[in-house]
Amino acid sequence: MQEEIIAVVQDVGYCSENVLTSYSIEAPGSFAEKQGLVYRETVNSVHKKSKGQFFSPFELAKFMASFCSIKSSHITILDPGCGTGILCCTLVEHLVDNSKVKSIELTCYENDPDIIPYLKKSLLNLQRWLNKRNIKFLTKIVPDDFIICASQIVNDKNAAKYDVVISNPPYFKLDVTDTKVALTEKEIGRQFNIYSMFMAYAAKLLNSAGEMIFVTPRSFASGKYFRGFRDKFLRVVTIEKIHVFRSRRAIFRRDGVLQDNIILKAVKKSDITGDVIITTSNDLQDINQQEHMRIALSKIVNYSSSEKILHIPTTREEEKVLEIFSSWENKLSDFDIKVSTGRVVYFRAKEFLLPEDSENCQKVPLIWLHNVNNMLFDWPLNYKQCHQYLKLDAKSQRLTIPNGNYIFVRRFSSKDDKHRLIAAPYINNNPEFPALGIENRVNYLYKANGMFTPEEVMGLSELLNSEIYNQYFHTFSGSLNISATELRELSIPNFEEIKLINNQIFK
């Protein structure tokens, strides 16, 4: 056994028998976390941000490891963005404590050469910890870019497949010119978020009964930018479990990162008739008092939809909201309603922006996010940085829309807003203005042919501002961004019911 250890340790860069005999053995997960804390003191925040490098706390690693249900005697593990090994080392601890595993093969990808010495220490400690328990351990570090490597082997029938892939992938966006974008487009669609690339390739590298456990932003759950990813990802794996953190500081507090994160477990199977377990906690401190619910997978993903939005209800009330929405068969387009985004991009249209007291030129209202409030269109405002008028001439006309009856919806809400959807009715009471300018952070709803009646504007605005729509958006939108695509996909009741809402409000 000692010769076998030395061979493995040589693989991770330690071949001295003196090192083996003098090195104290610690619990692998906590030891790897210590290595991460030592390493993070050697780099600045710019380096960490450029690498998307925010290490998992030990409490998170333990919780993620508990998601694994593999019980084989021989287990293969992949950690595609290993860091100092906190996740894979903690997972191995969990497997040893909760299964009859006799041998483990671990593959670690890490392309930051500065981290690898710390990773090697973690794996050496893990090796000796397993040796005490008579468990065979083979490991290798691949000091290369996981995405590039995976793109080259994913269709190789002889390439290794894994029982478990566990990861806290890097979080950053790739430039459109990055080679990885073009390299991976055929397999996983056109992606710019590095974390979704990790998820896509991890799913493809699972064996026939494999499990993947990821902590990621929840932004992939909706939106057109992740549509292709969701479609391909959900064809390869089936979601079994999701944990939601209510606090945006829950995971990476020590790095000062604000992020809506979830933990997701998915398995390599095509059965979509089962249930998903959804758990919730405020943060890592109350993770043992988590709320728990079981819901049919078919309720949270519509597999027949082109969007395949992932809804993540965390209460029975939100589950009921999803049931109500699924009973509404209409979309806005069924009533000849379209959704567009404002054409005025501030920094590109500065020459056309006018203060209120401008004279000697034709001007029209310019509608900003600040003018749009819950059931209230508030214009003009005395905002020096947001001129309330747009110069109307032959050059700027392309930036405007005809004056009429519209519903304006903020594209962004703040974290302090009680509602994710904020809509304002606009009825044309300013006939002196032939057109309107809409700033790019505002979406607007309009009739494709003809014009909304005042009753339709008020009824639909009230509906969009309602608590049921707010809760519906909370089930899938982790960001504060409301896209035109998400509005187009909204289910709505019959239009006669919308008119009744208006009549009830103003009767």
Coordinates of C-alpha atoms in Angstrom, one line a residue:
M1 CA 0.0 0.0 0.0
Q2 CA 2.8 2.4 0.8
E3 CA 4.3 1.9 -2.7
E4 CA 0.9 2.6 -4.2
I5 CA 0.6 5.8 -2.2
I6 CA 4.0 7.0 -3.3
A7 CA 3.0 6.4 -6.9
V8 CA -0.1 8.5 -6.4
V9 CA 1.7 11.2 -4.5
Q10 CA 4.3 11.4 -7.3
D11 CA 1.3 12.1 -9.6
V12 CA 0.3 15.1 -7.4
G13 CA 3.9 16.3 -7.0
Y14 CA 5.1 14.8 -3.7
C15 CA 7.5 11.9 -3.9
S16 CA 9.4 12.2 -0.6
E17 CA 8.8 9.4 1.9
N18 CA 9.9 11.8 4.7
V19 CA 7.0 14.0 3.7
L20 CA 4.6 11.1 3.9
T21 CA 5.7 10.0 7.3
S22 CA 5.9 13.5 8.9
Y23 CA 2.8 15.0 7.3
S24 CA 0.0 15.2 9.9
I25 CA -3.4 14.0 8.7
E26 CA -6.5 16.2 9.0
A27 CA -10.1 15.9 7.9
P28 CA -9.8 16.4 4.1
G29 CA -12.5 19.0 3.7
S30 CA -11.5 21.4 6.4
F31 CA -7.8 21.0 5.4
A32 CA -8.6 22.0 1.8
E33 CA -10.5 25.0 3.1
K34 CA -7.5 26.1 5.1
Q35 CA -5.4 25.9 1.9
G36 CA -7.9 28.1 0.2
L37 CA -7.8 30.7 3.0
V38 CA -4.0 30.7 2.8
Y39 CA -4.0 31.1 -1.0
R40 CA -6.6 33.9 -1.0
E41 CA -4.3 36.0 1.1
T42 CA -1.7 35.9 -1.7
V43 CA -3.9 37.3 -4.5
N44 CA -6.0 40.5 -4.8
S45 CA -9.6 41.0 -5.7
V46 CA -8.8 41.8 -9.3
H47 CA -7.1 38.4 -9.8
K48 CA -10.1 36.6 -8.2
K49 CA -12.6 38.5 -10.3
S50 CA -10.7 37.9 -13.5
K51 CA -10.7 34.2 -12.8
G52 CA -14.2 34.1 -11.4
Q53 CA -12.5 32.6 -8.4
F54 CA -14.7 32.5 -5.2
F55 CA -14.0 29.5 -3.1
S56 CA -16.7 27.4 -1.4
P57 CA -16.9 27.6 2.4
F58 CA -16.6 24.3 4.2
E59 CA -20.3 24.5 5.3
L60 CA -21.4 24.7 1.7
A61 CA -19.1 21.9 0.7
K62 CA -20.5 19.6 3.4
F63 CA -24.1 20.4 2.3
M64 CA -23.4 19.8 -1.4
A65 CA -21.7 16.5 -0.6
S66 CA -24.8 15.4 1.2
F67 CA -26.7 15.6 -2.1
C68 CA -24.7 12.7 -3.5
S69 CA -26.5 9.3 -3.3
I70 CA -24.0 7.1 -5.1
K71 CA -23.4 3.8 -3.2
S72 CA -21.0 1.9 -5.4
S73 CA -17.8 0.2 -4.1
H74 CA -15.8 2.0 -6.9
I75 CA -16.6 5.7 -7.5
T76 CA -15.2 8.0 -10.1
I77 CA -15.3 11.8 -9.4
L78 CA -14.7 14.9 -11.5
D79 CA -14.1 18.3 -10.1
P80 CA -13.8 20.6 -13.2
G81 CA -12.8 23.8 -11.4
C82 CA -11.0 22.4 -8.4
G83 CA -9.4 25.3 -6.7
T84 CA -7.8 23.9 -3.5
G85 CA -10.0 20.8 -3.6
I86 CA -12.6 21.8 -0.9
L87 CA -15.6 20.3 -2.8
C88 CA -14.0 17.0 -4.0
C89 CA -12.2 16.4 -0.6
T90 CA -15.4 17.0 1.3
L91 CA -17.4 14.7 -1.1
V92 CA -14.9 11.9 -0.6
E93 CA -15.3 12.3 3.2
H94 CA -19.1 12.0 2.7
L95 CA -18.8 8.9 0.5
V96 CA -16.5 7.1 3.0
D97 CA -18.8 7.9 5.9
N98 CA -22.0 7.0 4.1
S99 CA -21.2 4.1 1.7
K100 CA -19.1 1.0 1.4
V101 CA -16.7 2.5 -1.1
K102 CA -13.4 0.6 -1.5
S103 CA -11.7 2.7 -4.3
I104 CA -12.0 6.2 -5.6
E105 CA -10.7 7.8 -8.8
L106 CA -10.6 11.6 -8.8
T107 CA -9.9 13.9 -11.7
C108 CA -9.2 17.6 -10.9
Y109 CA -9.0 20.4 -13.5
E110 CA -7.3 23.6 -12.4
N111 CA -5.8 26.0 -14.9
D112 CA -4.5 28.6 -12.4
P113 CA -0.8 27.5 -11.8
D114 CA -0.7 29.6 -8.6
I115 CA -3.3 27.4 -7.0
I116 CA -1.9 24.0 -7.9
P117 CA 0.7 23.8 -5.1
Y118 CA -2.2 24.3 -2.6
L119 CA -4.3 21.7 -4.4
K120 CA -1.5 19.2 -4.2
K121 CA -1.2 19.6 -0.5
S122 CA -5.0 19.0 -0.2
L123 CA -4.8 15.8 -2.3
L124 CA -1.8 14.5 -0.4
N125 CA -3.7 14.9 2.9
L126 CA -6.7 13.2 1.3
Q127 CA -4.5 10.4 0.1
R128 CA -3.1 9.7 3.6
W129 CA -6.6 10.0 5.2
L130 CA -7.9 7.3 2.8
N131 CA -4.9 5.1 3.3
K132 CA -5.7 5.0 7.0
R133 CA -9.1 3.6 6.1
N134 CA -7.7 1.1 3.5
I135 CA -9.4 2.8 0.6
K136 CA -7.6 2.8 -2.7
F137 CA -7.2 6.2 -4.2
L138 CA -6.1 7.3 -7.7
T139 CA -6.0 10.9 -8.6
K140 CA -4.7 13.2 -11.3
I141 CA -4.5 17.0 -11.8
V142 CA -5.1 18.3 -15.2
P143 CA -3.5 21.8 -15.3
D144 CA -5.5 22.9 -18.4
D145 CA -8.7 24.7 -19.3
F146 CA -11.6 22.3 -18.6
I147 CA -13.9 23.8 -21.3
I148 CA -11.3 23.4 -24.1
C149 CA -10.4 19.9 -22.9
A150 CA -14.0 18.8 -22.6
S151 CA -14.9 20.1 -26.0
Q152 CA -12.2 17.8 -27.5
I153 CA -13.2 14.6 -25.6
V154 CA -16.9 14.9 -25.1
N155 CA -17.8 12.8 -28.2
D156 CA -15.0 10.3 -27.7
K157 CA -16.5 6.9 -26.8
N158 CA -13.4 6.0 -24.9
A159 CA -13.2 9.2 -22.9
A160 CA -13.7 8.8 -19.1
K161 CA -17.2 9.2 -17.8
Y162 CA -17.9 9.9 -14.1
D163 CA -20.2 8.8 -11.3
V164 CA -20.2 12.2 -9.8
V165 CA -19.3 15.7 -11.0
I166 CA -19.2 18.3 -8.3
S167 CA -18.4 22.0 -8.9
N168 CA -18.4 25.6 -7.9
P169 CA -17.7 26.8 -11.4
P170 CA -16.1 30.2 -12.2
Y171 CA -18.5 33.1 -12.6
F172 CA -17.7 35.5 -15.4
K173 CA -18.7 36.3 -19.0
L174 CA -16.6 35.6 -22.0
D175 CA -15.8 38.1 -24.7
V176 CA -17.6 37.4 -28.0
T177 CA -14.1 36.8 -29.5
D178 CA -13.1 34.2 -27.0
T179 CA -12.2 30.9 -28.7
K180 CA -14.3 28.9 -26.2
V181 CA -17.5 30.5 -27.5
A182 CA -17.0 29.3 -31.1
L183 CA -15.4 26.0 -29.9
T184 CA -18.4 25.0 -27.9
E185 CA -21.3 26.4 -29.9
K186 CA -22.1 23.2 -31.8
E187 CA -22.3 21.1 -28.6
I188 CA -23.9 23.4 -26.1
G189 CA -25.2 26.4 -28.0
R190 CA -23.8 30.0 -28.1
Q191 CA -22.8 30.7 -24.5
F192 CA -20.9 33.6 -23.0
N193 CA -21.4 32.7 -19.3
I194 CA -18.6 30.4 -18.3
Y195 CA -20.6 28.7 -15.5
S196 CA -23.2 27.4 -18.0
M197 CA -20.4 25.9 -20.1
F198 CA -19.2 24.0 -17.1
M199 CA -22.7 22.7 -16.4
A200 CA -23.3 21.6 -20.0
Y201 CA -20.0 19.7 -20.3
A202 CA -20.4 18.2 -16.8
A203 CA -23.8 16.7 -17.9
K204 CA -22.2 15.2 -21.0
L205 CA -19.4 13.6 -19.0
L206 CA -21.6 11.7 -16.6
N207 CA -21.9 8.0 -16.9
S208 CA -25.3 6.4 -17.5
A209 CA -26.3 6.7 -13.8
G210 CA -24.1 9.7 -12.9
E211 CA -25.0 12.7 -10.7
M212 CA -23.9 16.3 -11.0
I213 CA -24.0 18.7 -8.0
F214 CA -23.4 22.4 -8.8
V215 CA -23.6 25.7 -7.0
T216 CA -24.4 28.3 -9.6
P217 CA -26.3 31.6 -10.2
R218 CA -29.9 30.9 -11.0
S219 CA -29.9 33.2 -14.0
F220 CA -29.9 30.2 -16.4
A221 CA -33.4 29.4 -15.3
S222 CA -35.0 31.9 -17.7
G223 CA -34.2 34.4 -20.4
K224 CA -33.4 34.2 -24.1
Y225 CA -29.6 34.1 -23.5
F226 CA -29.9 30.8 -21.8
R227 CA -32.7 29.3 -23.9
G228 CA -30.3 27.2 -26.0
F229 CA -28.5 26.0 -22.9
R230 CA -31.7 25.0 -21.1
D231 CA -32.9 23.1 -24.2
K232 CA -29.7 21.1 -24.5
F233 CA -29.0 20.6 -20.8
L234 CA -32.5 19.3 -20.0
R235 CA -32.2 16.8 -22.8
V236 CA -29.1 15.2 -21.2
V237 CA -30.0 15.3 -17.4
T238 CA -33.1 15.4 -15.2
I239 CA -33.2 17.7 -12.2
E240 CA -33.7 15.9 -8.9
K241 CA -33.0 18.5 -6.2
I242 CA -32.6 22.2 -5.8
H243 CA -31.6 24.3 -2.8
V244 CA -32.4 28.0 -2.8
F245 CA -30.6 30.6 -0.6
R246 CA -32.8 33.6 0.1
S247 CA -29.9 35.8 1.0
R248 CA -27.7 37.1 -1.8
R249 CA -24.8 37.1 0.6
A250 CA -25.3 33.6 1.7
I251 CA -22.4 31.8 0.1
F252 CA -19.6 34.2 -0.8
R253 CA -19.9 36.6 2.1
R254 CA -16.2 36.7 2.8
D255 CA -15.5 37.8 -0.8
G256 CA -18.2 40.5 -0.7
V257 CA -20.1 38.8 -3.6
L258 CA -23.9 39.5 -4.0
Q259 CA -25.4 36.7 -6.0
D260 CA -28.6 34.8 -6.2
N261 CA -27.3 31.2 -6.0
I262 CA -28.8 27.8 -6.0
I263 CA -27.4 24.3 -5.5
L264 CA -28.6 21.9 -8.2
K265 CA -28.5 18.2 -8.4
A266 CA -29.2 16.5 -11.7
V267 CA -28.9 12.9 -12.8
K268 CA -28.2 11.2 -16.2
K269 CA -31.7 9.9 -17.0
S270 CA -34.5 10.9 -19.3
D271 CA -37.4 10.2 -17.0
I272 CA -39.4 13.4 -16.5
T273 CA -42.3 11.9 -14.6
G274 CA -40.8 12.1 -11.2
D275 CA -40.6 14.7 -8.4
V276 CA -38.1 17.4 -7.5
I277 CA -37.1 18.2 -3.9
I278 CA -36.8 21.9 -3.3
T279 CA -35.3 23.1 -0.1
T280 CA -34.8 26.7 1.2
S281 CA -32.7 28.5 3.8
N282 CA -31.7 32.1 4.4
D283 CA -28.0 31.3 4.3
L284 CA -25.5 28.7 5.4
Q285 CA -26.1 29.3 9.1
D286 CA -29.6 28.0 9.2
I287 CA -29.1 25.3 6.6
N288 CA -30.1 22.6 9.1
Q289 CA -33.5 24.3 9.6
Q290 CA -34.2 24.3 5.9
E291 CA -37.7 24.3 4.5
H292 CA -38.6 21.3 2.4
M293 CA -41.1 20.6 -0.4
R294 CA -41.6 18.0 -3.1
I295 CA -43.1 18.9 -6.4
A296 CA -43.7 17.2 -9.7
L297 CA -41.0 18.0 -12.3
S298 CA -43.7 18.6 -14.9
K299 CA -44.9 21.6 -12.7
I300 CA -41.6 23.4 -12.8
V301 CA -40.4 22.7 -16.4
N302 CA -42.7 22.8 -19.4
Y303 CA -40.8 20.3 -21.6
S304 CA -43.1 21.1 -24.6
S305 CA -42.2 24.8 -24.5
S306 CA -39.4 26.2 -26.6
E307 CA -38.3 28.3 -23.6
K308 CA -38.1 25.5 -21.0
I309 CA -38.1 28.0 -18.2
L310 CA -37.1 26.5 -14.8
H311 CA -39.5 27.6 -12.1
I312 CA -38.3 27.2 -8.5
P313 CA -41.2 27.6 -6.1
T314 CA -40.2 27.7 -2.5
T315 CA -43.7 27.7 -0.9
R316 CA -47.0 25.9 -1.4
E317 CA -48.5 29.3 -2.2
E318 CA -46.0 29.7 -5.1
E319 CA -46.8 26.2 -6.2
K320 CA -50.5 27.1 -6.3
V321 CA -49.5 30.2 -8.4
L322 CA -47.8 27.9 -10.9
E323 CA -51.0 25.8 -11.1
I324 CA -53.1 28.8 -11.8
F325 CA -50.8 30.1 -14.5
S326 CA -50.7 26.6 -16.2
S327 CA -54.5 26.8 -16.4
W328 CA -54.3 30.0 -18.4
E329 CA -53.7 29.0 -22.0
N330 CA -53.3 32.4 -23.5
K331 CA -50.2 34.5 -24.2
L332 CA -50.1 38.2 -24.9
S333 CA -49.6 37.4 -28.6
D334 CA -53.0 35.6 -28.7
F335 CA -54.6 39.0 -28.2
D336 CA -52.5 40.8 -30.8
I337 CA -50.3 42.3 -28.0
K338 CA -46.6 42.8 -28.6
V339 CA -43.7 43.6 -26.3
S340 CA -40.7 45.7 -27.3
T341 CA -37.8 47.4 -25.6
G342 CA -37.2 51.2 -25.7
R343 CA -35.0 52.3 -28.6
V344 CA -33.2 55.2 -26.9
V345 CA -29.8 54.2 -25.6
Y346 CA -28.6 57.1 -23.4
F347 CA -25.0 57.3 -24.4
R348 CA -25.7 56.9 -28.1
A349 CA -28.5 59.5 -28.2
K350 CA -27.0 62.4 -26.1
E351 CA -27.3 64.8 -29.0
F352 CA -31.1 64.4 -28.9
L353 CA -31.7 64.7 -25.2
L354 CA -33.3 68.0 -24.1
P355 CA -34.1 69.7 -20.8
E356 CA -37.6 70.9 -20.2
D357 CA -36.9 74.6 -21.0
S358 CA -35.5 73.9 -24.5
E359 CA -37.0 76.1 -27.1
N360 CA -36.9 76.6 -30.9
C361 CA -37.2 72.8 -31.7
Q362 CA -39.8 70.2 -31.7
K363 CA -39.6 67.9 -28.7
V364 CA -41.5 64.8 -27.4
P365 CA -41.6 63.1 -24.0
L366 CA -38.7 60.8 -23.2
I367 CA -39.8 58.0 -20.8
W368 CA -37.2 56.6 -18.4
L369 CA -37.3 53.8 -15.9
H370 CA -37.9 56.5 -13.1
N371 CA -41.2 57.6 -14.8
V372 CA -42.6 54.1 -14.5
N373 CA -44.2 53.2 -11.1
N374 CA -46.7 50.7 -9.8
M375 CA -50.0 51.8 -11.6
L376 CA -48.6 55.3 -12.0
F377 CA -47.0 57.1 -15.0
D378 CA -45.1 60.0 -13.5
W379 CA -43.9 62.5 -16.2
P380 CA -42.2 64.9 -16.4
L381 CA -39.7 64.6 -13.4
N382 CA -37.1 67.1 -12.3
Y383 CA -34.1 64.8 -12.9
K384 CA -31.1 66.7 -14.2
Q385 CA -29.4 63.4 -15.2
C386 CA -32.5 62.1 -17.0
H387 CA -33.7 64.7 -19.5
Q388 CA -37.4 64.3 -19.9
Y389 CA -37.6 65.3 -23.6
L390 CA -36.2 64.1 -26.9
K391 CA -35.5 66.3 -29.8
L392 CA -37.7 65.2 -32.7
D393 CA -36.2 65.6 -36.2
A394 CA -35.4 63.5 -39.2
K395 CA -32.4 61.8 -37.5
S396 CA -34.1 61.0 -34.2
Q397 CA -37.5 59.9 -35.6
R398 CA -36.2 56.3 -35.8
L399 CA -35.9 56.3 -31.9
T400 CA -39.5 57.2 -31.3
I401 CA -42.9 55.4 -31.4
P402 CA -46.3 57.0 -32.3
N403 CA -48.1 58.5 -29.3
G404 CA -50.9 56.2 -28.2
N405 CA -52.1 54.0 -25.3
Y406 CA -49.3 51.8 -23.9
I407 CA -48.3 49.9 -20.8
F408 CA -44.7 50.6 -19.7
V409 CA -42.8 48.0 -17.7
R410 CA -39.5 48.5 -16.0
R411 CA -36.8 46.3 -17.3
F412 CA -35.0 46.5 -14.0
S413 CA -36.2 46.6 -10.4
S414 CA -34.1 47.4 -7.4
K415 CA -33.5 45.0 -4.6
D416 CA -35.6 47.3 -2.4
D417 CA -38.7 47.1 -4.6
K418 CA -41.4 44.9 -3.2
H419 CA -42.5 43.8 -6.7
R420 CA -40.4 42.4 -9.5
L421 CA -42.9 43.5 -12.1
I422 CA -43.5 47.3 -12.1
A423 CA -46.0 48.4 -14.7
A424 CA -47.5 51.9 -15.5
P425 CA -50.6 52.5 -17.6
Y426 CA -50.2 55.3 -20.2
I427 CA -53.2 56.7 -21.9
N428 CA -52.6 59.4 -24.5
N429 CA -53.7 62.6 -22.8
N430 CA -51.0 64.6 -24.5
P431 CA -52.2 65.0 -28.1
E432 CA -49.8 67.9 -28.7
F433 CA -47.0 65.3 -28.9
P434 CA -47.0 63.2 -32.1
A435 CA -44.5 60.6 -30.7
L436 CA -42.8 59.2 -27.6
G437 CA -39.2 58.3 -26.9
I438 CA -38.7 55.2 -24.7
E439 CA -35.4 54.7 -23.0
N440 CA -33.7 51.3 -23.3
R441 CA -34.4 50.2 -19.7
V442 CA -38.2 50.3 -20.3
N443 CA -40.3 47.7 -22.1
Y444 CA -43.6 48.6 -23.5
L445 CA -46.7 46.6 -24.5
Y446 CA -48.9 47.7 -27.4
K447 CA -51.4 46.4 -29.9
A448 CA -49.9 45.1 -33.1
N449 CA -52.9 46.3 -35.0
G450 CA -54.9 49.2 -33.6
M451 CA -54.7 50.6 -30.1
F452 CA -55.5 49.5 -26.5
T453 CA -58.7 50.9 -25.1
P454 CA -58.3 52.7 -21.8
E455 CA -60.1 49.8 -20.1
E456 CA -57.6 47.3 -21.5
V457 CA -54.6 49.4 -20.5
M458 CA -55.8 49.8 -16.9
G459 CA -56.9 46.2 -16.5
L460 CA -53.8 44.7 -17.9
S461 CA -51.6 47.1 -15.9
E462 CA -53.4 46.1 -12.7
L463 CA -52.9 42.4 -13.6
L464 CA -49.1 42.8 -14.2
N465 CA -48.7 44.7 -10.9
S466 CA -50.7 42.1 -8.9
E467 CA -49.2 39.9 -6.2
I468 CA -49.9 36.7 -8.2
Y469 CA -47.7 37.9 -11.1
N470 CA -45.1 39.1 -8.6
Q471 CA -45.0 35.6 -7.0
Y472 CA -44.9 34.0 -10.5
F473 CA -41.8 36.0 -11.5
H474 CA -40.1 35.1 -8.2
T475 CA -40.3 31.4 -9.1
F476 CA -37.9 31.7 -12.0
S477 CA -36.3 35.1 -12.1
G478 CA -33.3 35.3 -9.8
S479 CA -32.1 38.6 -11.4
L480 CA -33.7 42.0 -11.2
N481 CA -34.0 42.1 -14.9
I482 CA -37.4 41.7 -16.7
S483 CA -36.8 40.9 -20.3
A484 CA -39.2 41.4 -23.2
T485 CA -38.9 37.6 -23.9
E486 CA -40.2 36.8 -20.4
L487 CA -43.1 39.2 -20.8
R488 CA -44.0 37.6 -24.1
E489 CA -44.1 34.2 -22.5
L490 CA -46.4 35.2 -19.7
S491 CA -49.7 33.3 -19.4
I492 CA -52.7 35.6 -19.0
P493 CA -56.4 35.0 -18.4
N494 CA -59.1 35.7 -21.0
F495 CA -59.1 39.3 -22.1
E496 CA -62.7 39.7 -21.0
E497 CA -61.5 38.9 -17.5
I498 CA -58.9 41.6 -17.8
K499 CA -61.6 44.1 -18.6
L500 CA -63.5 42.9 -15.6
I501 CA -60.5 43.6 -13.4
N502 CA -60.6 47.2 -14.7
N503 CA -64.3 47.5 -14.0
Q504 CA -63.9 46.2 -10.4
I505 CA -61.2 48.8 -9.8
F506 CA -63.1 51.7 -11.0
K507 CA -66.7 50.8 -10.4

